[in-house]
């Protein structure tokens, strides 16, 4: 049995991969693979419409929000967001964009947005940590929000650092959230946000698809220099068909949405995700060899970074894990240590297998 703990591109439900394999050469009697179909043909149009409709149902997306399928990933959105929204309150030169910095992905978003407008960092989690590391979310009461910000940007799950919001801050400006690595893992109220975006390759499907959920009134404000293919209004007006969308990735994402519905929807997955995260964090907290350094109230349910207190065992840990079929546990190079990403498609049994292995490894090397 293989369990894949990659942070992304990441594990997909086996059932989905099996269905894709069985439909690879001939989708529903069409005689074609989905990869070979015109994006404007009836077959693919039905795949796209189903995927969009199922995502709308799963997240209960209100009717005044558009669901867009784009390319470029969340890193492209770091530029696309300010290109679409910096002018929301008037001229772009004087626009202020509020960002809260809670981890490596926030850092990237801030750096990119600063090319388009004045970025104001309303709070930076590094100021809470003596070593300047990201391991908590600054208390909302300490955030210095601007009076006239076009939007407030958050990364609601920091994939690299393992920090996740479990609250929605109060904000008079629309909240723009990078949800790449925890979208569909927990119930959210879409109406709390102006824009939700994310790359698909963490919790939805293959790399190449970016999902943007945007409130109607935030469309139509793009900078004149914004590329048409990244102007959300142009994309929305063309129902994500302004340019050729990533058709095969949309098809796989659509199969994942169907799979989530069969699991009982996002609420059922959330219940399982809470149980998976509790199993792993409780084990780590009670062990003498492993530790997690993130403040308890903002530990990510999806990405669990941890360290061996004896780091000379790191290489041995990874090779022994691999022998047991527990793959891709090495932490991000900027953080070090280990990281177990336990997305929707990771079954409880996979986390149990990891905990069993970690326990045995500890007994063997650190009794
Ligand atoms: C992976 C990730 C990104 C980057 O996604 P790309 O597809 O490489 O652009 C950005 N933000 C978060 C939170 C991520 O997890």
Tab-separated table of C-alpha atoms and ligand atoms in Angstrom:
chain	number	residue	atom	x	y	z
A	1	UNK	CA	0.000	0.000	0.000
A	2	UNK	CA	1.351	3.421	-1.009
A	3	UNK	CA	0.395	6.658	0.735
A	4	UNK	CA	1.506	9.894	-0.878
A	5	UNK	CA	1.969	12.877	1.463
A	6	UNK	CA	3.117	15.332	-1.212
A	7	UNK	CA	2.210	18.999	-0.687
A	8	UNK	CA	1.397	19.363	-4.365
A	9	UNK	CA	0.861	18.196	-6.992
A	10	UNK	CA	-0.741	15.803	-4.570
A	11	UNK	CA	-2.676	12.607	-4.077
A	12	UNK	CA	-5.965	12.177	-5.950
A	13	UNK	CA	-8.787	9.774	-5.096
A	14	UNK	CA	-7.992	6.335	-6.512
A	15	UNK	CA	-11.569	6.017	-7.810
A	16	UNK	CA	-11.108	9.185	-9.855
A	17	UNK	CA	-7.879	7.960	-11.428
A	18	UNK	CA	-9.505	4.608	-12.233
A	19	UNK	CA	-12.461	6.299	-13.883
A	20	UNK	CA	-10.157	8.590	-15.869
A	21	UNK	CA	-8.156	5.546	-16.967
A	22	UNK	CA	-11.275	3.710	-18.114
A	23	UNK	CA	-12.458	6.770	-20.057
A	24	UNK	CA	-9.024	7.694	-21.397
A	25	UNK	CA	-9.450	6.439	-24.963
A	26	UNK	CA	-13.185	6.844	-25.394
A	27	UNK	CA	-15.165	9.301	-23.295
A	28	UNK	CA	-18.804	8.174	-22.980
A	29	UNK	CA	-18.898	6.600	-26.437
A	30	UNK	CA	-17.668	9.751	-28.160
A	31	UNK	CA	-14.756	7.841	-29.684
A	32	UNK	CA	-12.370	10.492	-28.351
A	33	UNK	CA	-10.272	11.149	-25.313
A	34	UNK	CA	-11.271	14.307	-23.420
A	35	UNK	CA	-7.817	15.623	-24.348
A	36	UNK	CA	-8.696	15.458	-28.032
A	37	UNK	CA	-12.036	17.263	-27.921
A	38	UNK	CA	-12.767	20.768	-29.100
A	39	UNK	CA	-13.345	22.935	-26.058
A	40	UNK	CA	-16.376	24.366	-27.877
A	41	UNK	CA	-17.934	21.018	-28.731
A	42	UNK	CA	-21.047	19.745	-26.970
A	43	UNK	CA	-19.111	17.007	-25.140
A	44	UNK	CA	-16.582	19.265	-23.472
A	45	UNK	CA	-19.139	22.030	-22.865
A	46	UNK	CA	-21.145	19.511	-20.825
A	47	UNK	CA	-18.023	18.502	-18.844
A	48	UNK	CA	-17.296	22.142	-18.040
A	49	UNK	CA	-20.884	22.970	-17.108
A	50	UNK	CA	-21.108	19.924	-14.809
A	51	UNK	CA	-17.826	20.747	-13.099
A	52	UNK	CA	-18.910	24.337	-12.535
A	53	UNK	CA	-22.348	23.338	-11.263
A	54	UNK	CA	-20.972	20.709	-8.881
A	55	UNK	CA	-18.404	23.117	-7.455
A	56	UNK	CA	-21.172	25.685	-6.992
A	57	UNK	CA	-23.224	23.114	-5.072
A	58	UNK	CA	-20.317	21.840	-2.970
A	59	UNK	CA	-19.365	25.316	-1.742
A	60	UNK	CA	-22.928	26.709	-1.867
A	61	UNK	CA	-21.619	29.541	-4.044
A	62	UNK	CA	-24.242	32.326	-4.102
A	63	UNK	CA	-25.706	33.288	-7.478
A	64	UNK	CA	-23.994	36.705	-7.452
A	65	UNK	CA	-20.596	34.999	-7.654
A	66	UNK	CA	-18.921	33.742	-10.834
A	67	UNK	CA	-16.813	30.601	-10.934
A	68	UNK	CA	-13.903	30.994	-13.369
A	69	UNK	CA	-11.515	28.356	-14.668
A	70	UNK	CA	-8.172	29.874	-15.619
A	71	UNK	CA	-4.535	28.961	-16.093
A	72	UNK	CA	-1.399	30.302	-14.445
A	73	UNK	CA	-1.769	28.939	-10.928
A	74	UNK	CA	-1.976	30.876	-7.690
A	75	UNK	CA	1.378	32.531	-8.402
A	76	UNK	CA	-0.055	34.136	-11.530
A	77	UNK	CA	-3.060	35.223	-9.452
A	78	UNK	CA	-0.636	37.138	-7.215
A	79	UNK	CA	-0.404	39.574	-10.149
A	80	UNK	CA	-3.859	38.979	-11.616
A	81	UNK	CA	-5.602	39.948	-8.357
A	82	UNK	CA	-4.105	43.458	-8.163
A	83	UNK	CA	-4.452	43.880	-11.948
A	84	UNK	CA	-8.192	43.267	-11.525
A	85	UNK	CA	-8.822	45.031	-8.240
A	86	UNK	CA	-6.246	47.775	-7.616
A	87	UNK	CA	-8.520	50.280	-9.329
A	88	UNK	CA	-11.599	49.305	-7.384
A	89	UNK	CA	-11.625	52.566	-5.395
A	90	UNK	CA	-10.344	54.879	-8.123
A	91	UNK	CA	-6.893	55.561	-9.508
A	92	UNK	CA	-4.381	52.763	-9.355
A	93	UNK	CA	-1.403	54.932	-8.379
A	94	UNK	CA	-2.876	55.874	-5.036
A	95	UNK	CA	-4.579	52.543	-4.385
A	96	UNK	CA	-3.773	50.797	-1.125
A	97	UNK	CA	-3.894	47.024	-0.893
A	98	UNK	CA	-3.917	45.448	2.568
A	99	UNK	CA	-2.079	42.159	3.038
A	100	UNK	CA	-1.656	40.011	6.123
A	101	UNK	CA	1.603	38.080	6.115
A	102	UNK	CA	1.351	34.643	7.710
A	103	UNK	CA	3.794	32.518	5.743
A	104	UNK	CA	5.868	31.909	2.636
A	105	UNK	CA	2.928	32.205	0.244
A	106	UNK	CA	1.845	35.541	1.748
A	107	UNK	CA	5.404	36.801	1.256
A	108	UNK	CA	5.229	35.969	-2.456
A	109	UNK	CA	1.793	37.537	-2.865
A	110	UNK	CA	2.928	40.762	-1.199
A	111	UNK	CA	6.045	41.057	-3.313
A	112	UNK	CA	4.136	40.623	-6.555
A	113	UNK	CA	1.248	42.952	-5.649
A	114	UNK	CA	3.713	45.730	-4.857
A	115	UNK	CA	4.389	45.979	-8.608
A	116	UNK	CA	0.843	47.244	-9.148
A	117	UNK	CA	-0.102	49.433	-6.188
A	118	UNK	CA	0.887	50.449	-2.675
A	119	UNK	CA	0.884	47.379	-0.529
A	120	UNK	CA	0.292	47.851	3.161
A	121	UNK	CA	1.217	44.899	5.371
A	122	UNK	CA	-1.445	45.088	8.046
A	123	UNK	CA	0.179	42.391	10.192
A	124	UNK	CA	3.234	40.157	9.934
A	125	UNK	CA	3.355	36.915	11.911
A	126	UNK	CA	7.166	36.967	12.033
A	127	UNK	CA	6.994	39.803	14.558
A	128	UNK	CA	5.452	37.332	17.038
A	129	UNK	CA	8.329	34.880	16.857
A	130	UNK	CA	11.756	35.551	18.422
A	131	UNK	CA	13.445	33.721	15.532
A	132	UNK	CA	11.331	35.547	12.937
A	133	UNK	CA	9.578	32.363	11.855
A	134	UNK	CA	5.985	31.874	10.799
A	135	UNK	CA	4.175	29.872	13.432
A	136	UNK	CA	1.049	31.808	14.388
A	137	UNK	CA	-1.544	34.261	13.127
A	138	UNK	CA	-1.359	37.714	14.755
A	139	UNK	CA	-4.453	38.471	16.785
A	140	UNK	CA	-6.974	40.270	14.633
A	141	UNK	CA	-7.184	43.139	17.133
A	142	UNK	CA	-3.538	44.035	16.335
A	143	UNK	CA	-4.026	44.300	12.550
A	144	UNK	CA	-3.503	47.782	11.174
A	145	UNK	CA	-6.048	47.841	8.368
A	146	UNK	CA	-6.178	50.828	5.995
A	147	UNK	CA	-9.305	52.929	5.903
A	148	UNK	CA	-9.529	52.872	2.108
A	149	UNK	CA	-7.977	49.573	0.995
A	150	UNK	CA	-9.227	48.136	-2.307
A	151	UNK	CA	-9.121	44.712	-0.686
A	152	UNK	CA	-7.654	42.693	2.161
A	153	UNK	CA	-5.585	39.704	1.051
A	154	UNK	CA	-5.100	36.567	3.142
A	155	UNK	CA	-3.533	33.208	2.506
A	156	UNK	CA	-5.969	31.134	4.522
A	157	UNK	CA	-3.793	28.022	4.554
A	158	UNK	CA	-0.031	28.427	4.399
A	159	UNK	CA	1.002	25.198	2.695
A	160	UNK	CA	4.709	25.510	3.495
A	161	UNK	CA	4.498	26.729	7.076
A	162	UNK	CA	1.429	24.750	8.172
A	163	UNK	CA	-0.633	27.691	9.437
A	164	UNK	CA	-4.387	27.865	8.796
A	165	UNK	CA	-7.072	30.443	9.590
A	166	UNK	CA	-9.966	29.132	11.598
A	167	UNK	CA	-11.761	32.466	11.549
A	168	UNK	CA	-12.839	35.100	9.047
A	169	UNK	CA	-11.576	38.559	10.024
A	170	UNK	CA	-13.802	41.598	10.059
A	171	UNK	CA	-13.030	43.848	7.111
A	172	UNK	CA	-14.835	46.683	5.380
A	173	UNK	CA	-12.787	45.979	2.221
A	174	UNK	CA	-13.564	42.778	0.307
A	175	UNK	CA	-11.446	39.846	1.456
A	176	UNK	CA	-9.380	38.101	-1.214
A	177	UNK	CA	-8.262	34.649	-0.091
A	178	UNK	CA	-5.649	32.309	-1.516
A	179	UNK	CA	-7.249	28.972	-0.600
A	180	UNK	CA	-5.067	26.824	-2.876
A	181	UNK	CA	-4.273	24.186	-0.292
A	182	UNK	CA	-7.479	23.921	1.719
A	183	UNK	CA	-10.340	24.726	-0.621
A	184	UNK	CA	-13.084	22.086	-0.227
A	185	UNK	CA	-11.490	20.722	2.960
A	186	UNK	CA	-13.812	22.612	5.289
A	187	UNK	CA	-17.159	24.339	5.135
A	188	UNK	CA	-16.843	28.032	4.313
A	189	UNK	CA	-19.317	30.822	3.763
A	190	UNK	CA	-18.377	32.116	0.309
A	191	UNK	CA	-20.251	35.364	0.980
A	192	UNK	CA	-17.607	36.258	3.597
A	193	UNK	CA	-15.143	36.752	0.732
A	194	UNK	CA	-14.953	38.975	-2.326
A	195	UNK	CA	-12.613	36.618	-4.163
A	196	UNK	CA	-11.468	33.064	-3.480
A	197	UNK	CA	-8.715	31.623	-5.636
A	198	UNK	CA	-6.485	28.607	-5.778
A	199	UNK	CA	-4.430	26.316	-7.944
A	200	UNK	CA	-6.057	22.918	-8.394
A	201	UNK	CA	-3.075	20.683	-7.721
A	202	UNK	CA	-3.364	20.541	-3.936
A	203	UNK	CA	-6.907	19.550	-3.157
A	204	UNK	CA	-8.789	19.443	-6.455
A	205	UNK	CA	-6.991	17.926	-9.431
A	206	UNK	CA	-3.992	18.193	-11.724
A	207	UNK	CA	-1.739	21.231	-12.059
A	208	UNK	CA	-2.697	23.670	-14.810
A	209	UNK	CA	-6.148	24.663	-13.583
A	210	UNK	CA	-6.733	27.738	-11.416
A	211	UNK	CA	-10.098	28.374	-9.834
A	212	UNK	CA	-11.360	31.885	-9.115
A	213	UNK	CA	-14.672	32.554	-7.380
A	214	UNK	CA	-15.461	36.242	-7.620
A	215	UNK	CA	-18.367	38.455	-6.563
A	216	UNK	CA	-20.106	40.180	-9.501
A	217	UNK	CA	-19.446	43.738	-8.360
A	218	UNK	CA	-15.679	43.108	-8.354
A	219	UNK	CA	-15.683	42.445	-12.107
A	220	UNK	CA	-14.980	45.199	-14.607
A	221	UNK	CA	-12.330	47.179	-12.722
A	222	UNK	CA	-9.191	45.748	-14.344
A	223	UNK	CA	-6.197	47.927	-15.197
A	224	UNK	CA	-6.088	48.725	-18.938
A	225	UNK	CA	-2.782	46.826	-19.100
A	226	UNK	CA	-4.308	43.617	-17.691
A	227	UNK	CA	-3.992	40.782	-20.258
A	228	UNK	CA	-7.439	39.931	-21.632
A	229	UNK	CA	-7.048	36.266	-20.723
A	230	UNK	CA	-6.560	37.330	-17.097
A	231	UNK	CA	-9.246	39.999	-16.991
A	232	UNK	CA	-11.868	38.294	-14.824
A	233	UNK	CA	-14.727	40.160	-16.531
A	234	UNK	CA	-13.601	39.015	-19.972
A	235	UNK	CA	-13.228	35.457	-18.693
A	236	UNK	CA	-16.632	35.584	-16.954
A	237	UNK	CA	-18.381	37.067	-20.009
A	238	UNK	CA	-16.995	34.187	-22.063
A	239	UNK	CA	-17.852	31.544	-19.458
A	240	UNK	CA	-14.158	30.613	-19.018
A	241	UNK	CA	-13.836	30.126	-22.785
A	242	UNK	CA	-12.122	33.371	-23.779
A	243	UNK	CA	-9.008	31.325	-24.412
A	244	UNK	CA	-8.747	27.536	-24.476
A	245	UNK	CA	-9.196	26.446	-20.886
A	246	UNK	CA	-7.115	23.569	-19.446
A	247	UNK	CA	-9.643	21.017	-20.639
A	248	UNK	CA	-8.227	17.781	-19.266
A	249	UNK	CA	-7.523	19.329	-15.857
A	250	UNK	CA	-11.112	20.605	-15.743
A	251	UNK	CA	-12.375	17.114	-16.587
A	252	UNK	CA	-10.366	15.540	-13.724
A	253	UNK	CA	-11.443	18.313	-11.329
A	254	UNK	CA	-15.041	17.554	-12.344
A	255	UNK	CA	-14.539	13.882	-11.448
A	256	UNK	CA	-13.115	14.952	-8.070
A	257	UNK	CA	-16.183	17.145	-7.452
A	258	UNK	CA	-18.420	14.135	-8.188
A	259	UNK	CA	-16.289	12.047	-5.799
A	260	UNK	CA	-16.695	14.675	-3.059
A	261	UNK	CA	-20.465	14.574	-3.523
A	262	UNK	CA	-20.385	10.786	-3.143
A	263	UNK	CA	-18.416	11.190	0.114
A	264	UNK	CA	-21.268	13.306	1.480
A	265	UNK	CA	-19.995	16.753	0.485
A	266	UNK	CA	-17.583	19.174	2.116
A	267	UNK	CA	-19.046	18.791	5.618
A	268	UNK	CA	-18.376	15.043	5.566
A	269	UNK	CA	-14.830	15.580	4.311
A	270	UNK	CA	-14.258	18.205	6.991
A	271	UNK	CA	-15.255	15.728	9.680
A	272	UNK	CA	-12.748	13.229	8.335
A	273	UNK	CA	-10.086	15.943	7.980
A	274	UNK	CA	-10.536	16.961	11.625
A	275	UNK	CA	-10.118	13.330	12.697
A	276	UNK	CA	-7.025	12.840	10.514
A	277	UNK	CA	-5.344	16.008	11.784
A	278	UNK	CA	-6.178	15.208	15.420
A	279	UNK	CA	-4.675	11.736	15.095
A	280	UNK	CA	-1.385	13.075	13.756
A	281	UNK	CA	-1.025	16.171	15.957
A	282	UNK	CA	-1.971	14.265	19.137
A	283	UNK	CA	0.626	11.646	18.377
A	284	UNK	CA	3.314	14.267	17.675
A	285	UNK	CA	2.461	16.251	20.824
A	286	UNK	CA	2.797	13.150	23.001
A	287	UNK	CA	6.010	11.872	21.444
A	288	UNK	CA	9.542	12.543	22.649
A	289	UNK	CA	11.117	12.446	19.203
A	290	UNK	CA	8.777	14.602	17.086
A	291	UNK	CA	7.553	18.135	17.485
A	292	UNK	CA	5.261	20.580	15.706
A	293	UNK	CA	6.057	24.253	16.343
A	294	UNK	CA	2.832	25.917	15.207
A	295	UNK	CA	0.493	27.601	17.712
A	296	UNK	CA	-2.308	25.130	18.443
A	297	UNK	CA	-5.205	27.383	17.439
A	298	UNK	CA	-3.880	27.858	13.903
A	299	UNK	CA	-2.390	24.489	13.022
A	300	UNK	CA	-3.241	23.465	9.485
A	301	UNK	CA	-5.480	20.449	9.006
A	302	UNK	CA	-4.000	19.929	5.562
A	303	UNK	CA	-0.243	20.450	5.921
A	304	UNK	CA	1.468	19.177	9.057
A	305	UNK	CA	5.124	20.203	9.316
A	306	UNK	CA	7.088	18.440	12.024
A	307	UNK	CA	10.678	18.035	13.165
A	308	UNK	CA	12.689	15.183	14.600
A	309	UNK	CA	14.329	16.510	17.751
A	310	UNK	CA	17.392	14.552	16.691
A	311	UNK	CA	17.841	15.878	13.151
A	312	UNK	CA	20.697	13.482	12.457
A	313	UNK	CA	17.931	10.874	11.992
A	314	UNK	CA	16.224	12.785	9.157
A	315	UNK	CA	17.677	10.816	6.240
A	316	UNK	CA	17.049	7.507	7.963
A	317	UNK	CA	13.478	8.538	8.761
A	318	UNK	CA	12.740	9.395	5.137
A	319	UNK	CA	14.266	6.238	3.698
A	320	UNK	CA	12.543	3.974	6.242
A	321	UNK	CA	9.233	5.735	5.535
A	322	UNK	CA	9.693	5.230	1.826
A	323	UNK	CA	10.342	1.530	2.344
A	324	UNK	CA	6.966	1.370	4.088
A	325	UNK	CA	5.246	3.101	1.159
A	326	UNK	CA	4.957	6.465	2.938
A	327	UNK	CA	6.097	8.902	0.271
A	328	UNK	CA	7.111	12.566	-0.091
A	329	UNK	CA	7.417	13.429	3.601
A	330	UNK	CA	10.414	15.746	3.295
A	331	UNK	CA	9.666	19.270	4.508
A	332	UNK	CA	9.963	22.325	2.273
A	333	UNK	CA	13.587	23.430	1.967
A	334	UNK	CA	12.831	26.834	3.534
A	335	UNK	CA	11.438	25.237	6.701
A	336	UNK	CA	13.342	21.953	6.931
A	337	UNK	CA	12.230	18.868	8.828
A	338	UNK	CA	9.254	16.886	7.594
A	339	UNK	CA	5.816	17.721	6.277
A	340	UNK	CA	2.819	15.435	5.901
A	341	UNK	CA	0.157	16.851	3.615
A	342	UNK	CA	-3.119	15.131	4.356
A	343	UNK	CA	-5.527	16.511	1.788
A	344	UNK	CA	-9.091	15.322	1.143
A	345	UNK	CA	-7.909	12.340	-0.902
A	346	UNK	CA	-5.672	11.024	1.907
A	347	UNK	CA	-7.704	8.382	3.733
A	348	UNK	CA	-7.733	8.105	7.532
A	349	UNK	CA	-5.913	4.779	7.117
A	350	UNK	CA	-3.022	6.618	5.461
A	351	UNK	CA	-2.572	8.886	8.476
A	352	UNK	CA	-2.890	5.855	10.757
A	353	UNK	CA	-0.153	4.093	8.767
A	354	UNK	CA	2.075	7.165	9.116
A	355	UNK	CA	1.503	7.377	12.881
A	356	UNK	CA	2.206	3.643	13.278
A	357	UNK	CA	5.439	4.035	11.372
A	358	UNK	CA	6.503	7.131	13.324
A	359	UNK	CA	5.831	5.321	16.592
A	360	UNK	CA	7.904	2.307	15.577
A	361	UNK	CA	10.709	4.549	14.337
A	362	UNK	CA	10.743	6.407	17.642
A	363	UNK	CA	10.845	3.176	19.634
A	364	UNK	CA	13.712	1.888	17.528
A	365	UNK	CA	15.868	5.022	17.565
A	366	UNK	CA	14.801	6.977	20.604
A	367	UNK	CA	13.387	4.589	23.182
B	1	LIG	C1	1.022	25.874	-4.150
B	1	LIG	C2	0.569	27.196	-3.706
B	1	LIG	C3	0.749	28.333	-4.498
B	1	LIG	C4	1.471	28.303	-5.836
B	1	LIG	O1	0.741	27.665	-6.789
B	1	LIG	P1	1.254	27.610	-8.308
B	1	LIG	O2	0.300	26.688	-8.932
B	1	LIG	O3	2.665	27.096	-8.294
B	1	LIG	O4	1.166	28.961	-8.867
B	1	LIG	C5	0.295	29.552	-4.024
B	1	LIG	N1	-0.347	29.641	-2.842
B	1	LIG	C6	-0.544	28.559	-2.052
B	1	LIG	C7	-1.254	28.716	-0.765
B	1	LIG	C8	-0.094	27.311	-2.469
B	1	LIG	O5	-0.302	26.235	-1.690
